[in-house]
Structures are given as C-alpha cells and as structure tokens.
XYZ file of C-alpha atoms in Angstrom:
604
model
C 12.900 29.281 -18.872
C 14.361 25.950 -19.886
C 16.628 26.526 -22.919
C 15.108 23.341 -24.999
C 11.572 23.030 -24.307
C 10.146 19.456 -24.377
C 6.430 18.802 -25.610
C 4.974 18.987 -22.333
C 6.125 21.405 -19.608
C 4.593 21.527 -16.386
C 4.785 24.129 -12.730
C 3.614 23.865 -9.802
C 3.318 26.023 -7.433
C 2.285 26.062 -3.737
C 0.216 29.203 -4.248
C -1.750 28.977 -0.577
C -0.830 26.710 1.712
C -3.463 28.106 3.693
C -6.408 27.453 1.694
C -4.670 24.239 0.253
C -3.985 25.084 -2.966
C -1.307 23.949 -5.436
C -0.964 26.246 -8.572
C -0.611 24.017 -11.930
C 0.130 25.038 -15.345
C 0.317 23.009 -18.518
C 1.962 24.027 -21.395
C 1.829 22.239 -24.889
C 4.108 23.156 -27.678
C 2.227 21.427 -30.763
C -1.039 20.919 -29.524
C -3.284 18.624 -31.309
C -5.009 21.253 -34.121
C -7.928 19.186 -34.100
C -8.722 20.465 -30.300
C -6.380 19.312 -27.809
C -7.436 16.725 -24.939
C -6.341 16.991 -21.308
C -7.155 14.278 -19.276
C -6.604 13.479 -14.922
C -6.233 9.849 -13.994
C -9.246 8.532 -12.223
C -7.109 6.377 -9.879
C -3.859 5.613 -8.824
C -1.542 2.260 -9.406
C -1.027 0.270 -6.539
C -4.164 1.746 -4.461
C -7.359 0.243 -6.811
C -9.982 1.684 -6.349
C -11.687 5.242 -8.390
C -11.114 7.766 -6.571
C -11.953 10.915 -8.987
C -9.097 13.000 -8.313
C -10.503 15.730 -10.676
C -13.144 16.393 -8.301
C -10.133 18.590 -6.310
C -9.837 20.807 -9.697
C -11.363 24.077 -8.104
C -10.947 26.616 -11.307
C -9.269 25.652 -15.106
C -8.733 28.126 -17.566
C -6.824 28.068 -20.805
C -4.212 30.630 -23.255
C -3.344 30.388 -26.394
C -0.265 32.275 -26.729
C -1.052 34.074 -23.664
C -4.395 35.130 -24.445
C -7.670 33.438 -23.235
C -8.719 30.411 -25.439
C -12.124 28.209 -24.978
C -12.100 24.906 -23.187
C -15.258 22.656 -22.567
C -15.123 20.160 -20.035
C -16.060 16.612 -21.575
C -16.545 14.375 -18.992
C -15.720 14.219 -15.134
C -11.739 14.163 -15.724
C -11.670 14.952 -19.267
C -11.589 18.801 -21.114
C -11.261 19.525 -24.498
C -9.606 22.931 -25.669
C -11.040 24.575 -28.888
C -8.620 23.592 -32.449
C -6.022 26.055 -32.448
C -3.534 27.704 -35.493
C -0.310 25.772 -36.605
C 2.621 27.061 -34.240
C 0.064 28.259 -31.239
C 1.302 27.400 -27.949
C -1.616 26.087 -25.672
C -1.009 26.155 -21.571
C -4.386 25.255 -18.526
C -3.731 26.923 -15.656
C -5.662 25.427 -12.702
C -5.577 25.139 -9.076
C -5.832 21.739 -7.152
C -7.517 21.385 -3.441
C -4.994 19.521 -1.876
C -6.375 18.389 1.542
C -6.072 14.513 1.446
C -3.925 13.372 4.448
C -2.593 10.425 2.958
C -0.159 8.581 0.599
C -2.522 8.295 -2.309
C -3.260 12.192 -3.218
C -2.427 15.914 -2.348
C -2.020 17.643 1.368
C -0.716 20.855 1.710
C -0.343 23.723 4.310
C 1.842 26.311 6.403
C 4.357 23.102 7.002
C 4.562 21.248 4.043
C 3.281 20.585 0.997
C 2.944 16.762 -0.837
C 1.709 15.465 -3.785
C 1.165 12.495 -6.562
C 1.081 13.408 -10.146
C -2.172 11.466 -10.996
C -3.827 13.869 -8.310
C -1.719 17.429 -9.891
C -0.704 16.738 -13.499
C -3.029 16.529 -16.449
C -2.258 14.219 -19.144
C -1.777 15.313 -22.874
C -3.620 12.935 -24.920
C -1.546 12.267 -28.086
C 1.794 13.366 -26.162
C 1.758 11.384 -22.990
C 5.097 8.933 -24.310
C 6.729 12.571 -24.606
C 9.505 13.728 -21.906
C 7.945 16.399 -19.767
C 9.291 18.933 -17.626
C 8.223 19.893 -14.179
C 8.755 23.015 -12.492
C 8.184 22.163 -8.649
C 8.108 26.049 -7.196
C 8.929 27.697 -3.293
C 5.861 29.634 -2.122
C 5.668 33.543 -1.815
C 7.244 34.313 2.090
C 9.993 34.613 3.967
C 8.454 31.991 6.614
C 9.164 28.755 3.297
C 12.748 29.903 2.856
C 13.996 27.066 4.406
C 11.578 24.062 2.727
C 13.536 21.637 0.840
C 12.531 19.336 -2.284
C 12.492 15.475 -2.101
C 11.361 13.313 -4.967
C 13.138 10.155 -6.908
C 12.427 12.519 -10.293
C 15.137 13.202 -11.837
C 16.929 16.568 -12.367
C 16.912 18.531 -15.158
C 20.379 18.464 -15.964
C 21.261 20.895 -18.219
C 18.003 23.061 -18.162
C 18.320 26.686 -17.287
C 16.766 26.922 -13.955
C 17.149 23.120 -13.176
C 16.744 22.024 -9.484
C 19.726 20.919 -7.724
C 19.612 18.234 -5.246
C 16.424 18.910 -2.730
C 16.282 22.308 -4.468
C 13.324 24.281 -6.072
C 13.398 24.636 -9.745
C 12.907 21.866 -12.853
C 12.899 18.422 -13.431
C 12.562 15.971 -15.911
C 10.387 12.671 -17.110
C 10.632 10.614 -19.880
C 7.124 10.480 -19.977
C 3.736 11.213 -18.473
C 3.530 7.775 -16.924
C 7.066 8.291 -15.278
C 6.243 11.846 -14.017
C 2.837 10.766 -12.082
C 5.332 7.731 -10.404
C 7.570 10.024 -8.230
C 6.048 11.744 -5.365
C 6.732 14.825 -4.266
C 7.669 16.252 -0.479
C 8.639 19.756 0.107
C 8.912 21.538 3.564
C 10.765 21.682 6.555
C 11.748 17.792 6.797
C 14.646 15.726 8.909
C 16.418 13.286 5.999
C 18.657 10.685 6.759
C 21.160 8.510 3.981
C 22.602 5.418 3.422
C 24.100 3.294 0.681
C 22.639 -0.055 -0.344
C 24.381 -1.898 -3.067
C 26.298 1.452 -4.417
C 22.966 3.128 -4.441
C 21.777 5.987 -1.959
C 18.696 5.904 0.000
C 17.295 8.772 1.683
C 14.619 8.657 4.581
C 12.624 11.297 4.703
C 10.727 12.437 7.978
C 8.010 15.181 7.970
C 6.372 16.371 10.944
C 7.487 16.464 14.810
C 8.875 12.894 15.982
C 11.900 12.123 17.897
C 13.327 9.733 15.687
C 16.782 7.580 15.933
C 17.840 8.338 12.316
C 20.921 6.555 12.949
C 18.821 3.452 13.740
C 16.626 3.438 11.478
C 18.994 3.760 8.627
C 20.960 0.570 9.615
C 18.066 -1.587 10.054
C 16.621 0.089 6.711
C 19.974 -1.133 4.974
C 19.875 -4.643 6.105
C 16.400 -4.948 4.871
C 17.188 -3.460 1.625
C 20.146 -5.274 0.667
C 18.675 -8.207 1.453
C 15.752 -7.802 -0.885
C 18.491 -6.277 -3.359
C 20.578 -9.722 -2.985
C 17.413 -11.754 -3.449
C 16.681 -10.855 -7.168
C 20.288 -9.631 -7.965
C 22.281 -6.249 -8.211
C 22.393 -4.038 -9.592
C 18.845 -2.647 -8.275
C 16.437 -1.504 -10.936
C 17.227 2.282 -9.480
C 19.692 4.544 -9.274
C 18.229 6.692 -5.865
C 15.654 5.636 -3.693
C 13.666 7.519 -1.501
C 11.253 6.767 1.988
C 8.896 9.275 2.065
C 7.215 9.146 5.349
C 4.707 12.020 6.920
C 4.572 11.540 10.462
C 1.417 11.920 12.933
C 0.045 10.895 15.859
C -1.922 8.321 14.624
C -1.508 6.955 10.858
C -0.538 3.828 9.127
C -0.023 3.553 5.248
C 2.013 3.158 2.518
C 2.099 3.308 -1.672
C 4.903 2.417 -3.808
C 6.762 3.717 -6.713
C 9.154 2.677 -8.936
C 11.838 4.285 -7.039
C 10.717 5.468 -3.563
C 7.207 4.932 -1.496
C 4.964 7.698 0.604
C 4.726 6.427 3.784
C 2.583 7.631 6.363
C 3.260 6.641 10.227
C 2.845 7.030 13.974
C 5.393 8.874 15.283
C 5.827 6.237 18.655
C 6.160 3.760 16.150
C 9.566 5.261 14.776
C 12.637 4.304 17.184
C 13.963 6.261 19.870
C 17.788 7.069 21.331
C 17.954 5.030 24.457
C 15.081 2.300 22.915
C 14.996 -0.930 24.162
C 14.309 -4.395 22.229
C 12.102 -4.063 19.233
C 8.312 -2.684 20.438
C 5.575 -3.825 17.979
C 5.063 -0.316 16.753
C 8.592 0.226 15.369
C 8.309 -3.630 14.031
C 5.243 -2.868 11.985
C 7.152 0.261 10.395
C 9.493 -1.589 9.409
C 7.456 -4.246 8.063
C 5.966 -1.183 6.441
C 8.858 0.235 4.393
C 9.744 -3.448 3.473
C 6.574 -4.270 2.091
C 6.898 -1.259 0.055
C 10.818 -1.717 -0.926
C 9.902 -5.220 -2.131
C 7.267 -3.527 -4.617
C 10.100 -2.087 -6.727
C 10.399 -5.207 -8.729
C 7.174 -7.102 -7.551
C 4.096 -4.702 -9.372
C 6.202 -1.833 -10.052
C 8.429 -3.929 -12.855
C 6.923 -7.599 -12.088
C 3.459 -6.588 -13.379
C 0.062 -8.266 -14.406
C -0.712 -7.926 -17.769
C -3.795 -6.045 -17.245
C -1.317 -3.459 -15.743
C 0.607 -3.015 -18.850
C 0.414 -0.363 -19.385
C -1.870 0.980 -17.050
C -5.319 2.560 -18.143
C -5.825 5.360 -15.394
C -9.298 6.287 -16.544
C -11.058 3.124 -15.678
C -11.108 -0.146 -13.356
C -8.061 -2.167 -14.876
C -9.000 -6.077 -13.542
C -6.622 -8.939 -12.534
C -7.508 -12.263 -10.896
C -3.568 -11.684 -9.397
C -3.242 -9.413 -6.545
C -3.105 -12.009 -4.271
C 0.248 -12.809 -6.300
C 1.418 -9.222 -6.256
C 0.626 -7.855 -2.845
C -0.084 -11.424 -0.736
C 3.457 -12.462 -2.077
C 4.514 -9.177 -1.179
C 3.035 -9.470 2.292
C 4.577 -12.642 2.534
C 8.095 -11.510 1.678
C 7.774 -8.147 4.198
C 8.404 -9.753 7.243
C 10.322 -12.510 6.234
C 12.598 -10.548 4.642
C 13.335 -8.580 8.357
C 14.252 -11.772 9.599
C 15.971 -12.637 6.792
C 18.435 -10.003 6.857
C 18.808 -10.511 10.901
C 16.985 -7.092 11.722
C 14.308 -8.679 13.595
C 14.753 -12.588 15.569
C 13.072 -15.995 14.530
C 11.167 -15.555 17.468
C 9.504 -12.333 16.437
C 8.843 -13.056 12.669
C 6.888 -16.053 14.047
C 5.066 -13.505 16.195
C 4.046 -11.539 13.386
C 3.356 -14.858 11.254
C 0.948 -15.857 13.931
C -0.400 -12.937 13.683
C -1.301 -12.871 9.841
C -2.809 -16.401 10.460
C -5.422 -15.312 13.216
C -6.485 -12.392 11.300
C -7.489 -14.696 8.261
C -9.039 -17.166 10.213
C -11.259 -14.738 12.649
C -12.819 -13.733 8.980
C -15.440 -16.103 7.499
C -15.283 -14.286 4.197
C -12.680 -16.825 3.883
C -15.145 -20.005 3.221
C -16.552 -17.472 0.737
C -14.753 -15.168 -1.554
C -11.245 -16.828 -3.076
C -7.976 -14.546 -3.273
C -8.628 -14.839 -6.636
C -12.092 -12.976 -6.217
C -11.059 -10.930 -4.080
C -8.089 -9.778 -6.852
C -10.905 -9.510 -9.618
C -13.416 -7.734 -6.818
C -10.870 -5.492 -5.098
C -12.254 -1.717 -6.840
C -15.667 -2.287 -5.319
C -15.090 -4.878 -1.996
C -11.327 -4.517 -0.979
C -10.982 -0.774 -1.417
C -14.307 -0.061 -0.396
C -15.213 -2.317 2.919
C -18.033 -2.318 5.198
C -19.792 -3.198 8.094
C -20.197 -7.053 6.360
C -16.764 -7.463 5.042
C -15.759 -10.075 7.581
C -18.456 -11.914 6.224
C -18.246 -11.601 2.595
C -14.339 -11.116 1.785
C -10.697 -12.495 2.195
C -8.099 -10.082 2.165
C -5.748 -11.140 -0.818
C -3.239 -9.323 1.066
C -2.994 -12.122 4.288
C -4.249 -14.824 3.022
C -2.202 -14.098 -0.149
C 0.499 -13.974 2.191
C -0.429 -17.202 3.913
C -0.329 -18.569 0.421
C 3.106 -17.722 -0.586
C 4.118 -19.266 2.961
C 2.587 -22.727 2.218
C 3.485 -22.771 -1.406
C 7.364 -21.623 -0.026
C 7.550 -24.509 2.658
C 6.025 -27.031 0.423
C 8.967 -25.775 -2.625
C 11.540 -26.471 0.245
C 9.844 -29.363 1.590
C 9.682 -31.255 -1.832
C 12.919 -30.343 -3.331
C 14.826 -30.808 0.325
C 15.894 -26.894 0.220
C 17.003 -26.901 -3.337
C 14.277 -25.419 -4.509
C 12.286 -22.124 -2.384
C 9.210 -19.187 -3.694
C 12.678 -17.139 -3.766
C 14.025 -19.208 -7.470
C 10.226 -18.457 -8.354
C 10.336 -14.442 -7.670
C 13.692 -14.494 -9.755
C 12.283 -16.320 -12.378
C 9.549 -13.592 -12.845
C 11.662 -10.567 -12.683
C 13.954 -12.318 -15.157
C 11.151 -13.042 -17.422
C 8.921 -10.088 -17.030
C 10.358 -7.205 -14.622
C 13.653 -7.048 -16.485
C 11.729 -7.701 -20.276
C 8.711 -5.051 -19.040
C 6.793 -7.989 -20.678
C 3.693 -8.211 -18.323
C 2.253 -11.149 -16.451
C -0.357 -13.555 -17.733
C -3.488 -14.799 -15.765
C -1.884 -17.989 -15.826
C 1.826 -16.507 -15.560
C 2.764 -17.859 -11.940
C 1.234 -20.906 -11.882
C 4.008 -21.042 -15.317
C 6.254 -19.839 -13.010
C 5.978 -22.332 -10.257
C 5.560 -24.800 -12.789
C 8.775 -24.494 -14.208
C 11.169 -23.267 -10.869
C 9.926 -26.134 -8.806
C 10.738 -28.602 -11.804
C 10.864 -32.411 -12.125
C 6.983 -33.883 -10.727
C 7.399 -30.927 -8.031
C 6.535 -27.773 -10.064
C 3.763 -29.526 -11.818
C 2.062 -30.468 -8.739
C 2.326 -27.731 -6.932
C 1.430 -25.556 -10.237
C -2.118 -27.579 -9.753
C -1.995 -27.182 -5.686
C -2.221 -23.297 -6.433
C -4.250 -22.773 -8.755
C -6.977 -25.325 -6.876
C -5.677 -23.411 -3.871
C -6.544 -19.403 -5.349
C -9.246 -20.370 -6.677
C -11.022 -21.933 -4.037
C -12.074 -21.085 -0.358
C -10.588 -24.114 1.743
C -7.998 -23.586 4.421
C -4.540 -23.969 4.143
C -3.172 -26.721 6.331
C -0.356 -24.876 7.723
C -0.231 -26.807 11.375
C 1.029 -30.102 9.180
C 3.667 -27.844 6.630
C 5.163 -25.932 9.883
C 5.612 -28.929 11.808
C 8.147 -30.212 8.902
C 10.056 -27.184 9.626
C 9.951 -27.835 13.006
C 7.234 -24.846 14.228
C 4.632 -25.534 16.774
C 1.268 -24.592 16.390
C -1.103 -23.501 18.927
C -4.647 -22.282 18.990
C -6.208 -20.795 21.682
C -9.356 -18.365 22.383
C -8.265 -14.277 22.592
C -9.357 -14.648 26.003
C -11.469 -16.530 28.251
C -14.506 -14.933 28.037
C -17.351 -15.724 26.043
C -17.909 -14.072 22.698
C -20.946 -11.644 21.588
C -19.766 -12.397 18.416
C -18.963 -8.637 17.360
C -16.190 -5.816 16.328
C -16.953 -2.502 18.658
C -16.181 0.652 16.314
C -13.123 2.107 17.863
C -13.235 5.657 20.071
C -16.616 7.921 20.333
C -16.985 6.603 23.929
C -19.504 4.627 23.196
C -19.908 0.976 22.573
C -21.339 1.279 18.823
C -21.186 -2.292 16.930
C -18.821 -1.630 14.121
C -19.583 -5.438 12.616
C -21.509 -8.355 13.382
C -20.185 -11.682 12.813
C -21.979 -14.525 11.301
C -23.269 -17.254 13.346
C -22.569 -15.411 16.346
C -24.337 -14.879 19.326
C -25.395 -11.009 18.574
C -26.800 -11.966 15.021
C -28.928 -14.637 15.971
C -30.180 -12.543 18.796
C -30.718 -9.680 16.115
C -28.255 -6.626 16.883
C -26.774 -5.189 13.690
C -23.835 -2.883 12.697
C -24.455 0.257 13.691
C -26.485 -0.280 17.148
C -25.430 1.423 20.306
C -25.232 -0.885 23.466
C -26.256 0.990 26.469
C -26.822 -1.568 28.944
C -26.057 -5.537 29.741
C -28.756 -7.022 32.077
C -29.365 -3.652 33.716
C -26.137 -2.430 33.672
C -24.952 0.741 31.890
C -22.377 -0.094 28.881
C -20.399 3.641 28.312
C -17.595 1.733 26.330
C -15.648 -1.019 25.053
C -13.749 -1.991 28.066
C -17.182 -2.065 30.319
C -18.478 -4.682 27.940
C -15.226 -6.908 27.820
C -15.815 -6.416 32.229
C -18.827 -7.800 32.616
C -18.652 -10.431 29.787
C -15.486 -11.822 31.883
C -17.973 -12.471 34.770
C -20.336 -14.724 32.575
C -19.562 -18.122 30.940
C -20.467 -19.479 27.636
C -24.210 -20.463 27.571
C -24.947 -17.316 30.307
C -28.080 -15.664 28.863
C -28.252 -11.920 29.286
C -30.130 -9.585 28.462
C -29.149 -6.037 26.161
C -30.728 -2.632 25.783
C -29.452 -0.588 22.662
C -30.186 2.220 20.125
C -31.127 1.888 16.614
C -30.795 5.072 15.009
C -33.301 6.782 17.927
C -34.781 3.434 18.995
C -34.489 2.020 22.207
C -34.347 -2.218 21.510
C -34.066 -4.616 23.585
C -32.192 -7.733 22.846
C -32.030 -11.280 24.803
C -29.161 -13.721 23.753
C -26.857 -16.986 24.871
C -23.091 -16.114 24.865
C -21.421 -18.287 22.826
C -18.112 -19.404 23.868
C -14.504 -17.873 22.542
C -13.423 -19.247 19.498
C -9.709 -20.703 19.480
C -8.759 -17.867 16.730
C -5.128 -16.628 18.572
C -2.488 -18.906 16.541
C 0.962 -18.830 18.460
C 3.887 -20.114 16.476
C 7.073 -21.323 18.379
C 10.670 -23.394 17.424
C 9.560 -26.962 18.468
C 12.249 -28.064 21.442
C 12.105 -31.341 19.473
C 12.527 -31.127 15.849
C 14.647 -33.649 14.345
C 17.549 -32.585 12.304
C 16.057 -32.594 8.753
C 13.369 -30.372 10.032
C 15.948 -27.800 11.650
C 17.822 -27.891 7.970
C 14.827 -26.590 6.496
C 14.287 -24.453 9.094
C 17.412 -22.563 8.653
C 16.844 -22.626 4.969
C 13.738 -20.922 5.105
C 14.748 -18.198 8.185
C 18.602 -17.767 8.130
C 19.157 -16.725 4.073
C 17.890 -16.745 0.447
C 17.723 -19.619 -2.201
C-alpha cells in the first residue's frame, strides 16, 4: 500500500491474458457525498473520431469500505454510485476487453499486454485535476516472470511499493488528463537507448522482428535532435519513449506528450547487413518523426478547442490541417534535414504526397479547412466515395505548409522560413499552454513573415484553407531549382477505379468520378468476373489485359452485384498524368541553389 494515498488510486491488473482481460480498480478517498460520478472518455486526442471505449467494460461493481455499494449506470460511459457517509472510501472494480490491435485502445494476451488510459481508467468527476496513482500489476504465472514495464509515467518515488525503472508496481500523475497520456507496454520486449539533447530515449520493440537496434537508434537521434534544435532545448520532456508493436502487416501511430504507440511491419524495420534505405524502413521513419514532431505541435502547440480537451464529445477545429498537415510536412523534411535520408529521396517521398492529393477529386470539393471541421464523421470514418467527397488535411495540409515554406523563403530571400513561424507558436502557446485561436496561424504567419510579406501571405492562406484550388507548386519549386514532371502511373488506359486489396478477387473498392466505370455504371462493391469474355480472378489479370487495349478501346464487362450477374459496356479512358516526379534541376541558377540549400541542408 502506498504510504500517502492521493485522491484517486488506480490498479491494473492483467487478470487473463487469455480471454483479454485487464483487471481495473478505482479507489476514491472523499468521494463526492452527493453520489459520486465515474466517467470513460468517449475518444481519444490525436485520433478524432468516437469510438465508445466503454463498450469494452464487460462487468462493474462497486464497495464502500469493502462491502458492496449500489451503482446505476447513467449513460453509455457514465455511472453514478449511490451518496455515501462522510469518511467512506468508495473503489469500481471492473474488467476491460482488451482486444483492439492498434495504437488507439487495449490488446492483450499470452505475449503482452498494452493499453491507453482513456480505454482502462475511469475518470472521477470532481477530482480529475487531482494526482492519481497507478498500480500497473505482473499476471498470476511463472510463464510472465520475465515481462517488463515501459511507459513515459512517471515513478512513484517515494511510495511503498513504487515501480522501479521497467518494473511492476506504482506510479504517479499529476492528474487524470496526464495519466490517460502515457501508454502502457508490458511483456517480453527488445528496448534500445539513446541520448538526445541530455535526454534518454528508449525504443521499444514488441513482437518477433530482426531488427538493427543499433541502426535504428542513430538515425532515430539525428531525427530527434534535429526537431529538438528546431524549436530550442531543452525539450519539453525529461524521457521519451517509441512504443512500437510489431507485425506482419501494420502501419500506425498516436502521440503523447512524451512518447508515441507505434505500430509497424516488421520488414519495414532495418536489418544487419541492409543495404541503402528501402521504402519500408523510410516510411518508419517518417513514422516515428511525424509522431516526435507532435510533442510540441498538438501535444503543447494546441487549438483552442483542444484546451482542455472534452473527452465525452466531438471537440471541433477548422485547424488540423495546421496541426497534422504541418506536421506531415515537417516528417520528412525533417529526415533530410538532419542528413538521415538524401535530397534525392525526400523529393521521392514529396512527389509522392503530391500524386496522392491530386489522384483525389475531393480536392475541388471539400477545403482542409472542412475537412478539419468534418474529420469525426468523414476523415475518421471513410468510404467507398471518399476520393470523391474529401481532401485529406493531412497531405494536402502538408502540401500547404510546403508552398507557404518556399514562398516565406522565396519572399524574404532565406531570412525568413515556416520554421521562425513553428517557433513563434510554441513560444506563444506551447510554452504559455495558452491554446490556439481559429485565426491563430494566419497571426502567426502574419507577424514571422513581417514587413508586406507576412501580411500577404497571412491572406494567401487563409484564401488558400479555405478554398479548393490547387496549389501551384510546379512555379514555387522551380525557384528552388526542382523539376517537375507529370506523367500517367502507366501506359495503360484507366477504368477509372481502386480494386479492394486481397480476397482474390477483383472487387471495386471505389469508383472515381468522371471515369470510365461510372459512366458505364459499375459501383463500389461489384465483383468483375470477366473483360470481353475473359475471366478476371484478380487485380493483376485486369491491369494484363487493360495493357493490351488503348484509350478509346470499348470492352465489354460481366460482374456481380450482391448475387447479380450485370453486364457492363464502356470506352477506356486514357491514364491520367497523376505520378509527379521531383528532381534537382541540372540548371538552376545560383540564387535558386541558395534557397535550395536553405530549405534542405538546415533550419531557419
């Protein structure tokens, strides 16, 4: 038992990793008399959409001074427990079905167990701004004797029974809100360290992989220190932590204020003996950057609809595409940045991003600024139309922060960069906790772009978030010395569809507007069986026989709806130029290779 209790004590316990259960008790010293309100958030920060975590609740009971005590259940997350005597000590004991394979929730089984407090821990009404205690518990059996803890919370120094580093045993929060931000791993798990800016990281890999550790860390560092050196040391953390659950197939990733869960294919992590920089290992990195660079940008750097946080409802911005496209933005660049990754190959990636907006037409109809305001029922929750009806404020958010960065530079002749803009924020609102206004970056741009500059370009973004048009990128590279180049995927004509990936079949996951396929009436969800005669058993068969054809080919196409056999007749239309390839122009003139340097070689 702790030897001074705080208001709010918490344990959890990994009671059967079989079944998937997680053991959870809250105790209460001073309980509200009146009838004492527990609450479970309804989402999670940085992933918005409602998810209803309390649905995973399986049982809930109450004791009031260890004897049962009545509870009602008030809503879908919310229970009340009846008004208890002065000096009564309330606890809920409750299990939690924790079988959510991903960095947003609970997973646990025979080889390790993870978790998010908005998914486990019930909030106190009344006593959340309290400092709460957390027992994180081994499970029963000898075969758990060797799992280890790791979370960013911090230890209960002090405490009877406190954990010691990666230990079992208590913890500490200031408060509810700090609590439900750290994570939780536990298990069996590989960890490698290293020190950026005086403070330690720790990677932590669960799960069977093959992993370079010794790699990893060192690119890790770069990247970290860079971002550290971009808004200033000391970091806004003391211990840091890369959470990462590794599978065969997996890609994801949620901050926290002072580590992220990451999930990951394992042939994406690098290898002893690996060669150059494979795409896979690339986009992890790109991963754990984009999450790094969250610390300050949405973890401190927040929108004033974030602050604080109300975890029972939708909480709306019109600034996401501020707050994860700049993030997106700075990802990447900040591998190159810090020399991990080559000019060559952040231009790769930045092509990339660019084709990916423009294959969407969502684009000519949804701003980023929508899209911010719309994300808890579009973003988060996409389907078979979302090319056609949405923008991700994510890449085009990204694309964004690229033109309003080269047009900073551009304007000021390097003096000036997005970079003096994300250190004006932080200054102004991650280091003050004072949260961002609607109107807050356009402010910011405003101001660190200065003279007629920030003015203008204050205008240029706000004209440019709010509205659908495309962002002339071609003309703002070409001052920085990049080629552009468009060109079709490939050279055959286009159905003007997305194929849903695996099932061996060749099921239309989305169909495009003002392609080929719509016009001609197929629809998400048909199976093709057959092109002009010709049995279609997946993917690669279709891409065969459509290399055989030319734009303007009509053909004819058999397919299932639901049980229905159709038959379709179409034209092909031909490819769209929708690849973008970026390269260093072998001519730029000396002003534009100043810039260029500026912009890819270091900060400010």
């Amino acid at each position: 038992m702790p030897s001074a209790l705080p208001a709010v004590e918490y344990r959890i316990r990994p009671a059967n990793p079989g079944a998937h259960l997680f053991h959870v008790s809250c105790t209460v010293r001073d309980p509200d008399p009146a009838g004492q309100i527990f609450r479970l958030p309804a989402w999670i920060p940085g992933s918005y959409m409602i998810r209803e975590f309390a649905r995973n609740i399986v049982t809930l009971r109450a004791e009031l001074d260890g004897e049962a005590w009545p509870i009602d259940k008030l809503d879908k997350h919310t229970w009340r427990a009846a008004p208890v005597p002065d000096g009564g000590v309330l606890s809920l004991h409750y299990e939690v079905y924790a079988w959510d394979l991903s960095v947003r929730a609970a997973h646990l089984d025979g080889t390790h167990g993870f978790f998010n407090g908005t998914s486990v821990f019930l909030a106190v009404e009344g006593r959340s701004d309290r400092p709460c205690l957390v027992d994180i518990e081994r499970p029963d059996g000898a075969e758990y004797r060797d799992w280890k803890v790791a979370t960013a919370l911090p230890l209960a120094r002090g405490v009877a029974g406190a954990a010691r580093p990666y230990g079992f045993g208590w913890y500490r929060a200031a408060d509810y809100d700090e609590l439900i931000d750290h994570p939780v791993e536990m298990g069996s798990f590989t960890l490698g360290h290293f020190d950026a800016a005086g403070v330690t990281h720790d990677i932590v890999l669960t799960g069977r992989h093959d992993c370079d550790l010794e790699r990893l860390c060192e690119d890790l560092r770069r990247v970290c220190e860079w971002q550290i050196a971009l808004f200033g040391a000391p970091p806004p953390m003391d211990y840091y932590a890369f959470l990462t659950m590794v599978v065969g197939e997996g890609y994801g990733g949620l901050e926290h204020r002072a580590s992220t869960a990451l999930l990951c294919s394992r042939a994406e992590l690098p290898w002893k003996g690996m060669e150059g920089l494979p795409d896979g290992y690339k986009s992890f990195l790109g991963l754990c950057s984009h999450e790094y660079f969250h610390t300050w940008n949405v973890k401190r750097i927040k929108p004033a609809a974030f602050t604080p946080y109300d975890l029972t409802q939708e909480n709306y911005t019109r600034l996401l595409w501020a707050f994860e496209g700049f993030t997106s933005y700075y990802d990447d660049l900040a591998l190159v940045r810090s020399g991990v990754i080559a000019p060559d190959d952040y231009l790769g990636l930045l092509g990339k991003t660019v084709s990916a907006v423009l294959r969407g037409s969502g684009r000519s109809k949804q701003s980023v600024a929508e899209s911010s305001f719309d994300a808890w029922t579009k973003y988060y929750r996409q389907d078979e139309n979302a090319p056609n009806a949405i923008v991700s404020y994510y890449a085009k958010g990204a694309l964004i922060a690229l033109a309003l960065d080269l047009q900073l530079r551009a304007g000021s002749d390097g003096r000036s960069s997005l970079d003096d803009v994300m250190r004006l924020l932080w200054q102004r609102h991650g280091q003050t906790g004072l949260g961002v206004a609607e109107e807050g970056v356009f402010d910011a741009v405003r101001e660190a772009g200065g003279g007629t500059l920030g003015p203008k370009l204050a205008r240029w973004l706000k004209k440019t978030v709010e509205g659908t048009d495309d962002l002339p990128l071609a003309r703002l590279l070409k001052g920085f010395g990049i080629d552009w180049q468009a060109e079709p995927t490939t050279a055959a004509p286009a159905l003007g569809v997305k194929l849903a990936a695996g099932n061996g079949e060749c099921r239309l996951a989305s169909v495009y507007d003002g392609g080929a396929a719509q016009a001609a009436g197929l629809s998400a969800g048909d199976v093709l069986i057959a092109l002009d005669g010709l049995k279609l058993g997946s993917g690669k068969a279709l891409d065969d026989m459509l290399a055989r054809r030319q734009p303007g080919d009509e053909v004819e196409i058999h397919a299932f709806r639901r049980d229905e056999l159709m038959v379709f007749r179409l034209a092909l239309d031909e490819a769209a130029a929708d690849k973008i390839s970026l390269a260093p122009s072998a001519r730029a003139p000396a002003a534009a290779l100043k810039l260029r340097q500026g912009w890819l070689g270091h900060p400010g």
